[in-house]
Amino acid sequence: MGNWAVNEGLSIFVILVWLGLNVFLFVWYYQVYDLQDKYFYTRKLLGSALALARAPAACLNFNCMLILLPVCRNLLSFLRGSSACCSTRIRRQLDRNLTFHKMVAWMIALHTAIHTIAHLFNVEWCVNARVNNSDPYSIALSDIGDKPGETYLNFARERIKNPEGGLYVAVTRLAGITGIVITLCLILIITSSTKTIRRSYFEVFWYTHHLFVIFFIGLAIHGAERIVRGQTPESLLEHVPKHCYQNISDWGKIKGCPVPQFYGNPPMTWKWIVGPMFLYLCERLVRFWRSQQKVVITKVVTHPFKTIELQMKKKGFKMEVGQYIFVKCPKVSRLEWHPFTLTSAPEEDFFSIHIRIVGDWTEGLFNACGCDKQEFQDAWKLPKIAVDGPFGTASEDVFSYEVVMLVGAGIGVTPFASILKSVWYKYCNNATNLRLKKIYFYWLCRDTHAFEWFADLLQLLETQMQERNNADFLSYNIYLTGWDESQANHFAVHHDEEKDVITGLKQKTLYGRPNWDNEFKTIASQHPNTRIGVFLCGPEALAETLSKQSISNSESGPRGVHFIFNKENF
């Protein structure tokens, strides 16, 4: 339990608080609608479906209030960069913003399902009672409101039998129309957010996700018609349900039991979501303002296997290691923004990103930059680029540790390019106050030729460290995961040569995948009583493995070695 607390303790606390608030709201509002006298006759008409519809509605309000906050990236970056209000532990929780965003989304889906199913029963029972296809008591309650001076309880006022009656209510009442619209939006948003769609058809995911605008508009006005009704406070003083409910045929004829008056609940959802919606609107305005600022592409480099490097300049642009930006190219799409990790160092007078061509948008950018042509492209022919950011990530905390493990898989090596470049510049400038004393770097890729630019960076760093007599500062291991045994044996013949035949580095390329258990145990033995930062940019399966290794190889007490796992999320 101690090891778990070191790595994930605060996140468990956050999750438990969030789940606890959901449970509290569900139970509280269930009891409100199941016990309060003002809903006595509403329960007589609708039964348990009343409370089962309203309790998840309260949880929906709460979670819809939260869902936008994790994607207010400018706000999170501001909090992350403010040491006054954001400790290292809190920053690590902010780095899990998208994980929390997904959890809240699934909670919204769950409560939407409960809320919708319960209201389907409510509509059926209300329509049946209105057409005299129910128990006599429900029929009598449904007739209230037909006479002058009375207010209705049953929101189904037309006498149309099911299923036509239910469909009529759904398409003529505001609650029904907005309910259908926001449910369809939610289904499309969630289904298009699956990993397969997001990775293979990012444009589908991106456009469909923006249905959230319609979702929130529908949500805000969903309760405006006030179809869930209860007895008015004034009526409760004159008509006490517990004393009068058995004499329904004599209401209005006997003293103390006048015909009860009803009113609809005022809409509450807008009060929950107006704050986050305002913050998100500010977020979009900041993004729009940034998109209008001029960005100059100073250099386009085409790397092997359809990977391009864009070097850019923008007035006032300041970055930290490992941060990322959102990029829009109006020539390719006027609406789409795509995230890319910065591969430049803060010490450089430009900022750069490396883009692997894997989809329609990246293919369009590749062609817009003239990378599909052999001849030299003039600078004025390069497309306009809009940049939003930079935004903070877990990698910013690298220099907070004395020892770090950096693990990059494929193109996930990009944030560590920024880190290693920054280390190189610091050593060039004889940095003496650098807290970071040791880097263990692991690069897992199917083919190093796809990222020759990174091998060149490692070579520069390797040479720099040797010249400074600090060759032990960086230990790196390159693993080729896509090679079979025959290919590996072919290059093993050259193992005794001074430099690796594939990368040109002194460190020999390895084949297969690392034995993470051995790696963690070896590093732990070499750095006792040390907090070791583990940073990953790679797939979820690898993240799960490294997280478990970080926990199992950390000691339970405050002393001893502790591996602190951090993963890039954007």
Short mmCIF file of C-alpha atoms in Angstrom, two decimals, residues 130-463:
data_model
loop_
_atom_site.label_atom_id
_atom_site.label_comp_id
_atom_site.label_asym_id
_atom_site.label_seq_id
_atom_site.Cartn_x
_atom_site.Cartn_y
_atom_site.Cartn_z
CA ARG A 130 -54.33 9.93 -19.42
CA VAL A 131 -56.22 7.50 -21.68
CA ASN A 132 -57.75 5.63 -18.72
CA ASN A 133 -55.49 2.58 -19.20
CA SER A 134 -54.21 2.54 -15.63
CA ASP A 135 -55.35 2.24 -12.02
CA PRO A 136 -58.25 4.49 -10.93
CA TYR A 137 -56.06 6.59 -8.64
CA SER A 138 -53.57 7.48 -11.41
CA ILE A 139 -56.47 8.23 -13.77
CA ALA A 140 -57.99 10.60 -11.19
CA LEU A 141 -54.66 12.38 -10.65
CA SER A 142 -54.27 12.75 -14.42
CA ASP A 143 -57.67 14.42 -14.72
CA ILE A 144 -56.59 17.25 -12.40
CA GLY A 145 -56.02 20.33 -14.52
CA ASP A 146 -58.93 19.78 -16.89
CA LYS A 147 -61.19 22.19 -14.96
CA PRO A 148 -60.70 25.97 -14.75
CA GLY A 149 -58.54 27.09 -11.82
CA GLU A 150 -56.72 23.75 -11.55
CA THR A 151 -53.08 23.03 -12.32
CA TYR A 152 -52.10 19.71 -13.83
CA LEU A 153 -49.83 16.99 -12.44
CA ASN A 154 -49.66 14.66 -15.45
CA PHE A 155 -47.58 16.33 -18.19
CA ALA A 156 -49.28 14.17 -20.91
CA ARG A 157 -52.29 16.36 -21.68
CA GLU A 158 -53.40 14.84 -25.00
CA ARG A 159 -55.47 11.66 -24.88
CA ILE A 160 -53.48 9.57 -27.38
CA LYS A 161 -52.79 5.89 -26.68
CA ASN A 162 -49.32 4.35 -26.62
CA PRO A 163 -47.08 3.98 -28.55
CA GLU A 164 -48.29 6.99 -30.56
CA GLY A 165 -48.95 8.93 -27.34
CA GLY A 166 -45.39 8.41 -26.11
CA LEU A 167 -43.95 9.47 -29.46
CA TYR A 168 -46.21 12.51 -29.47
CA VAL A 169 -44.89 13.58 -26.06
CA ALA A 170 -41.29 12.99 -27.21
CA VAL A 171 -41.55 15.15 -30.33
CA THR A 172 -43.83 17.92 -29.07
CA ARG A 173 -42.45 18.65 -25.60
CA LEU A 174 -39.18 20.56 -25.21
CA ALA A 175 -37.86 18.02 -22.72
CA GLY A 176 -38.46 15.20 -25.21
CA ILE A 177 -36.90 16.96 -28.19
CA THR A 178 -33.80 18.14 -26.30
CA GLY A 179 -33.50 14.75 -24.60
CA ILE A 180 -33.35 12.98 -27.95
CA VAL A 181 -30.85 15.50 -29.36
CA ILE A 182 -28.42 15.45 -26.42
CA THR A 183 -28.59 11.65 -26.16
CA LEU A 184 -27.74 11.26 -29.86
CA CYS A 185 -24.90 13.78 -29.49
CA LEU A 186 -23.53 11.87 -26.49
CA ILE A 187 -23.67 8.54 -28.35
CA LEU A 188 -21.81 10.00 -31.34
CA ILE A 189 -19.21 11.71 -29.16
CA ILE A 190 -18.44 8.59 -27.14
CA THR A 191 -18.41 6.11 -30.03
CA SER A 192 -16.13 8.36 -32.13
CA SER A 193 -13.75 8.70 -29.18
CA THR A 194 -12.73 5.05 -29.22
CA LYS A 195 -9.04 4.41 -29.73
CA THR A 196 -9.54 2.91 -33.19
CA ILE A 197 -11.49 5.91 -34.53
CA ARG A 198 -9.28 8.44 -32.81
CA ARG A 199 -6.07 7.01 -34.24
CA SER A 200 -7.22 5.94 -37.69
CA TYR A 201 -9.82 8.63 -38.40
CA PHE A 202 -8.80 11.60 -36.28
CA GLU A 203 -10.87 14.01 -38.37
CA VAL A 204 -14.04 12.02 -37.59
CA PHE A 205 -13.20 12.14 -33.89
CA TRP A 206 -12.37 15.86 -34.02
CA TYR A 207 -15.51 17.00 -35.83
CA THR A 208 -17.87 14.71 -33.92
CA HIS A 209 -16.41 15.82 -30.60
CA HIS A 210 -17.55 19.35 -31.33
CA LEU A 211 -21.15 18.20 -31.05
CA PHE A 212 -20.58 19.05 -27.39
CA VAL A 213 -21.73 22.58 -28.27
CA ILE A 214 -25.19 21.26 -29.24
CA PHE A 215 -25.09 18.91 -26.24
CA PHE A 216 -24.59 21.75 -23.75
CA ILE A 217 -27.17 24.03 -25.39
CA GLY A 218 -29.73 21.20 -25.24
CA LEU A 219 -28.73 20.42 -21.67
CA ALA A 220 -29.19 24.02 -20.53
CA ILE A 221 -32.77 24.23 -21.86
CA HIS A 222 -33.77 20.60 -21.21
CA GLY A 223 -35.67 21.42 -18.03
CA ALA A 224 -37.12 24.75 -19.13
CA GLU A 225 -40.61 23.26 -19.69
CA ARG A 226 -40.75 22.01 -16.08
CA ILE A 227 -42.53 18.74 -16.76
CA VAL A 228 -41.50 17.19 -13.41
CA ARG A 229 -44.09 18.67 -11.07
CA GLY A 230 -44.74 18.78 -7.36
CA GLN A 231 -47.30 20.28 -4.99
CA THR A 232 -46.91 24.01 -4.35
CA PRO A 233 -45.85 25.14 -0.83
CA GLU A 234 -49.11 27.09 -0.43
CA SER A 235 -51.16 24.02 -1.41
CA LEU A 236 -49.27 21.87 1.11
CA LEU A 237 -50.44 24.17 3.92
CA GLU A 238 -54.10 23.66 2.93
CA HIS A 239 -53.94 20.12 1.56
CA VAL A 240 -51.81 17.66 3.57
CA PRO A 241 -51.33 14.56 1.37
CA LYS A 242 -51.10 12.07 4.24
CA HIS A 243 -54.51 13.17 5.50
CA CYS A 244 -56.27 13.68 2.17
CA TYR A 245 -54.89 11.10 -0.29
CA GLN A 246 -57.52 8.46 0.53
CA ASN A 247 -60.41 10.84 -0.17
CA ILE A 248 -59.50 11.76 -3.74
CA SER A 249 -63.13 11.65 -4.92
CA ASP A 250 -64.10 14.23 -2.26
CA TRP A 251 -61.31 16.75 -2.93
CA GLY A 252 -62.78 20.23 -3.13
CA LYS A 253 -65.96 19.09 -1.37
CA ILE A 254 -64.73 18.54 2.18
CA LYS A 255 -62.96 21.00 4.47
CA GLY A 256 -59.18 20.61 4.71
CA CYS A 257 -58.83 18.81 1.39
CA PRO A 258 -59.12 21.26 -1.49
CA VAL A 259 -57.93 20.19 -4.94
CA PRO A 260 -54.10 20.34 -4.72
CA GLN A 261 -52.19 22.78 -6.87
CA PHE A 262 -48.99 21.77 -8.69
CA TYR A 263 -46.01 23.53 -10.22
CA GLY A 264 -42.97 22.50 -12.23
CA ASN A 265 -39.44 22.45 -10.83
CA PRO A 266 -37.40 25.44 -12.05
CA PRO A 267 -34.51 24.42 -14.34
CA MET A 268 -31.26 23.94 -12.41
CA THR A 269 -28.79 22.57 -14.95
CA TRP A 270 -27.70 25.97 -16.27
CA LYS A 271 -26.55 26.95 -12.77
CA TRP A 272 -24.15 23.97 -12.74
CA ILE A 273 -22.67 24.46 -16.18
CA VAL A 274 -22.59 28.24 -16.71
CA GLY A 275 -19.24 28.61 -14.89
CA PRO A 276 -17.33 25.91 -16.84
CA MET A 277 -18.95 27.07 -20.08
CA PHE A 278 -17.68 30.61 -19.43
CA LEU A 279 -14.17 29.28 -18.69
CA TYR A 280 -14.23 27.20 -21.86
CA LEU A 281 -15.44 30.20 -23.87
CA CYS A 282 -12.46 32.17 -22.54
CA GLU A 283 -10.27 29.21 -23.54
CA ARG A 284 -11.56 29.37 -27.10
CA LEU A 285 -11.13 33.14 -27.24
CA VAL A 286 -7.50 32.78 -26.13
CA ARG A 287 -7.04 30.11 -28.80
CA PHE A 288 -8.59 32.37 -31.42
CA TRP A 289 -6.35 35.27 -30.38
CA ARG A 290 -3.28 33.05 -30.57
CA SER A 291 -4.33 31.75 -33.97
CA GLN A 292 -4.22 35.30 -35.31
CA GLN A 293 -0.61 35.83 -34.25
CA LYS A 294 1.91 35.50 -37.05
CA VAL A 295 3.95 32.30 -37.23
CA VAL A 296 6.87 32.08 -39.64
CA ILE A 297 8.11 28.70 -40.91
CA THR A 298 11.87 29.20 -41.13
CA LYS A 299 12.81 25.71 -42.26
CA VAL A 300 11.20 22.48 -43.45
CA VAL A 301 13.31 19.32 -43.23
CA THR A 302 12.19 16.08 -44.84
CA HIS A 303 13.35 13.03 -42.93
CA PRO A 304 13.20 9.41 -44.13
CA PHE A 305 9.98 7.40 -43.96
CA LYS A 306 7.70 10.42 -44.37
CA THR A 307 8.65 12.35 -41.24
CA ILE A 308 8.96 16.11 -41.61
CA GLU A 309 10.42 18.72 -39.28
CA LEU A 310 8.97 22.23 -39.12
CA GLN A 311 11.13 24.94 -37.58
CA MET A 312 9.13 28.05 -36.73
CA LYS A 313 9.33 31.45 -35.04
CA LYS A 314 6.63 33.41 -33.27
CA LYS A 315 6.90 36.67 -31.38
CA GLY A 316 6.81 36.20 -27.62
CA PHE A 317 6.87 32.41 -27.81
CA LYS A 318 8.41 30.87 -24.68
CA MET A 319 8.60 27.16 -23.96
CA GLU A 320 9.88 24.60 -21.48
CA VAL A 321 11.22 21.14 -22.22
CA GLY A 322 8.69 18.48 -23.19
CA GLN A 323 5.80 20.87 -23.84
CA TYR A 324 3.42 20.57 -26.78
CA ILE A 325 1.48 22.88 -29.09
CA PHE A 326 -1.66 22.68 -31.20
CA VAL A 327 -1.16 23.40 -34.89
CA LYS A 328 -3.69 24.50 -37.49
CA CYS A 329 -2.98 24.81 -41.20
CA PRO A 330 -5.89 26.72 -42.85
CA LYS A 331 -4.76 25.52 -46.28
CA VAL A 332 -5.47 21.93 -45.14
CA SER A 333 -8.42 22.61 -42.81
CA ARG A 334 -9.78 25.87 -41.40
CA LEU A 335 -11.09 24.22 -38.25
CA GLU A 336 -8.83 21.35 -37.24
CA TRP A 337 -6.16 21.70 -34.55
CA HIS A 338 -3.68 18.87 -33.99
CA PRO A 339 -1.30 18.40 -31.03
CA PHE A 340 2.46 17.93 -31.53
CA THR A 341 5.27 17.71 -29.02
CA LEU A 342 7.95 20.37 -29.30
CA THR A 343 11.31 18.85 -30.26
CA SER A 344 13.34 22.02 -29.85
CA ALA A 345 15.03 23.20 -26.64
CA PRO A 346 14.19 26.42 -24.77
CA GLU A 347 17.73 27.59 -25.46
CA GLU A 348 17.16 27.65 -29.25
CA ASP A 349 15.92 30.75 -31.07
CA PHE A 350 13.19 28.77 -32.84
CA PHE A 351 10.70 26.05 -31.95
CA SER A 352 10.23 22.86 -33.90
CA ILE A 353 7.95 19.85 -34.25
CA HIS A 354 8.42 16.52 -36.01
CA ILE A 355 5.37 15.17 -37.83
CA ARG A 356 4.95 11.62 -39.05
CA ILE A 357 2.66 11.38 -42.08
CA VAL A 358 -0.06 8.94 -41.02
CA GLY A 359 -3.42 10.48 -41.98
CA ASP A 360 -5.32 12.85 -44.27
CA TRP A 361 -4.41 16.00 -42.35
CA THR A 362 -0.70 15.21 -42.04
CA GLU A 363 -0.66 14.15 -45.70
CA GLY A 364 -2.23 17.48 -46.62
CA LEU A 365 0.37 19.39 -44.59
CA PHE A 366 3.14 17.32 -46.19
CA ASN A 367 1.94 18.34 -49.65
CA ALA A 368 1.23 21.96 -48.65
CA CYS A 369 4.84 22.33 -47.52
CA GLY A 370 6.02 21.03 -50.90
CA CYS A 371 7.62 17.94 -49.40
CA ASP A 372 6.18 15.83 -52.20
CA LYS A 373 8.25 17.77 -54.75
CA GLN A 374 11.93 17.33 -55.53
CA GLU A 375 12.74 20.97 -56.27
CA PHE A 376 13.55 23.59 -53.62
CA GLN A 377 10.52 25.45 -52.27
CA ASP A 378 10.59 29.23 -51.78
CA ALA A 379 9.71 30.45 -48.29
CA TRP A 380 6.80 32.56 -49.55
CA LYS A 381 5.15 29.42 -50.94
CA LEU A 382 5.00 27.74 -47.54
CA PRO A 383 1.52 27.59 -46.00
CA LYS A 384 0.33 29.77 -43.14
CA ILE A 385 0.43 28.05 -39.77
CA ALA A 386 -1.48 28.92 -36.58
CA VAL A 387 -0.06 27.80 -33.23
CA ASP A 388 -1.77 27.51 -29.86
CA GLY A 389 0.40 26.88 -26.84
CA PRO A 390 2.76 25.80 -25.52
CA PHE A 391 1.04 23.61 -22.93
CA GLY A 392 2.63 21.92 -19.95
CA THR A 393 3.24 18.17 -19.65
CA ALA A 394 4.78 15.75 -17.19
CA SER A 395 8.15 16.02 -18.94
CA GLU A 396 8.58 19.55 -17.59
CA ASP A 397 9.47 18.00 -14.22
CA VAL A 398 12.50 16.11 -15.55
CA PHE A 399 14.95 18.59 -14.05
CA SER A 400 13.29 18.19 -10.63
CA TYR A 401 14.94 14.76 -10.19
CA GLU A 402 18.55 13.71 -9.78
CA VAL A 403 17.94 10.47 -11.69
CA VAL A 404 15.40 9.90 -14.47
CA MET A 405 14.33 7.10 -16.79
CA LEU A 406 13.10 8.33 -20.16
CA VAL A 407 11.17 5.81 -22.25
CA GLY A 408 10.09 6.67 -25.78
CA ALA A 409 8.27 4.38 -28.19
CA GLY A 410 8.41 5.23 -31.91
CA ILE A 411 7.44 8.83 -32.58
CA GLY A 412 6.90 9.06 -28.80
CA VAL A 413 10.60 9.89 -28.63
CA THR A 414 9.84 13.52 -29.56
CA PRO A 415 9.42 15.04 -26.03
CA PHE A 416 12.77 13.59 -25.03
CA ALA A 417 14.43 15.28 -28.01
CA SER A 418 13.60 18.59 -26.35
CA ILE A 419 14.95 17.37 -23.00
CA LEU A 420 18.20 15.96 -24.39
CA LYS A 421 18.78 19.05 -26.52
CA SER A 422 18.31 21.24 -23.46
CA VAL A 423 20.78 19.07 -21.51
CA TRP A 424 23.26 19.44 -24.37
CA TYR A 425 22.92 23.25 -24.35
CA LYS A 426 23.28 23.38 -20.58
CA TYR A 427 26.52 21.40 -20.75
CA CYS A 428 27.78 23.60 -23.60
CA ASN A 429 27.27 26.56 -21.26
CA ASN A 430 29.06 24.78 -18.39
CA ALA A 431 25.92 24.38 -16.27
CA THR A 432 27.03 23.76 -12.69
CA ASN A 433 23.71 24.00 -10.86
CA LEU A 434 21.97 21.22 -12.81
CA ARG A 435 20.16 19.00 -10.36
CA LEU A 436 19.84 16.18 -12.90
CA LYS A 437 22.86 13.91 -12.55
CA LYS A 438 21.91 10.76 -14.45
CA ILE A 439 19.67 9.91 -17.41
CA TYR A 440 18.65 6.38 -18.39
CA PHE A 441 17.16 6.62 -21.84
CA TYR A 442 15.24 3.81 -23.60
CA TRP A 443 14.12 4.11 -27.19
CA LEU A 444 11.83 1.39 -28.58
CA CYS A 445 11.17 1.55 -32.30
CA ARG A 446 10.41 -0.75 -35.20
CA ASP A 447 13.06 0.80 -37.47
CA THR A 448 15.64 3.43 -36.50
CA HIS A 449 15.84 4.71 -40.08
CA ALA A 450 12.45 6.35 -39.51
CA PHE A 451 14.05 8.59 -36.87
CA GLU A 452 17.58 9.22 -38.07
CA TRP A 453 17.28 12.82 -36.86
CA PHE A 454 17.09 11.53 -33.30
CA ALA A 455 20.11 9.25 -33.70
CA ASP A 456 22.04 12.35 -34.84
CA LEU A 457 20.98 14.17 -31.67
CA LEU A 458 22.16 11.26 -29.51
CA GLN A 459 25.48 11.29 -31.33
CA LEU A 460 25.95 15.01 -30.59
CA LEU A 461 25.12 14.47 -26.93
CA GLU A 462 27.38 11.43 -26.72
CA THR A 463 30.33 13.43 -28.12
#
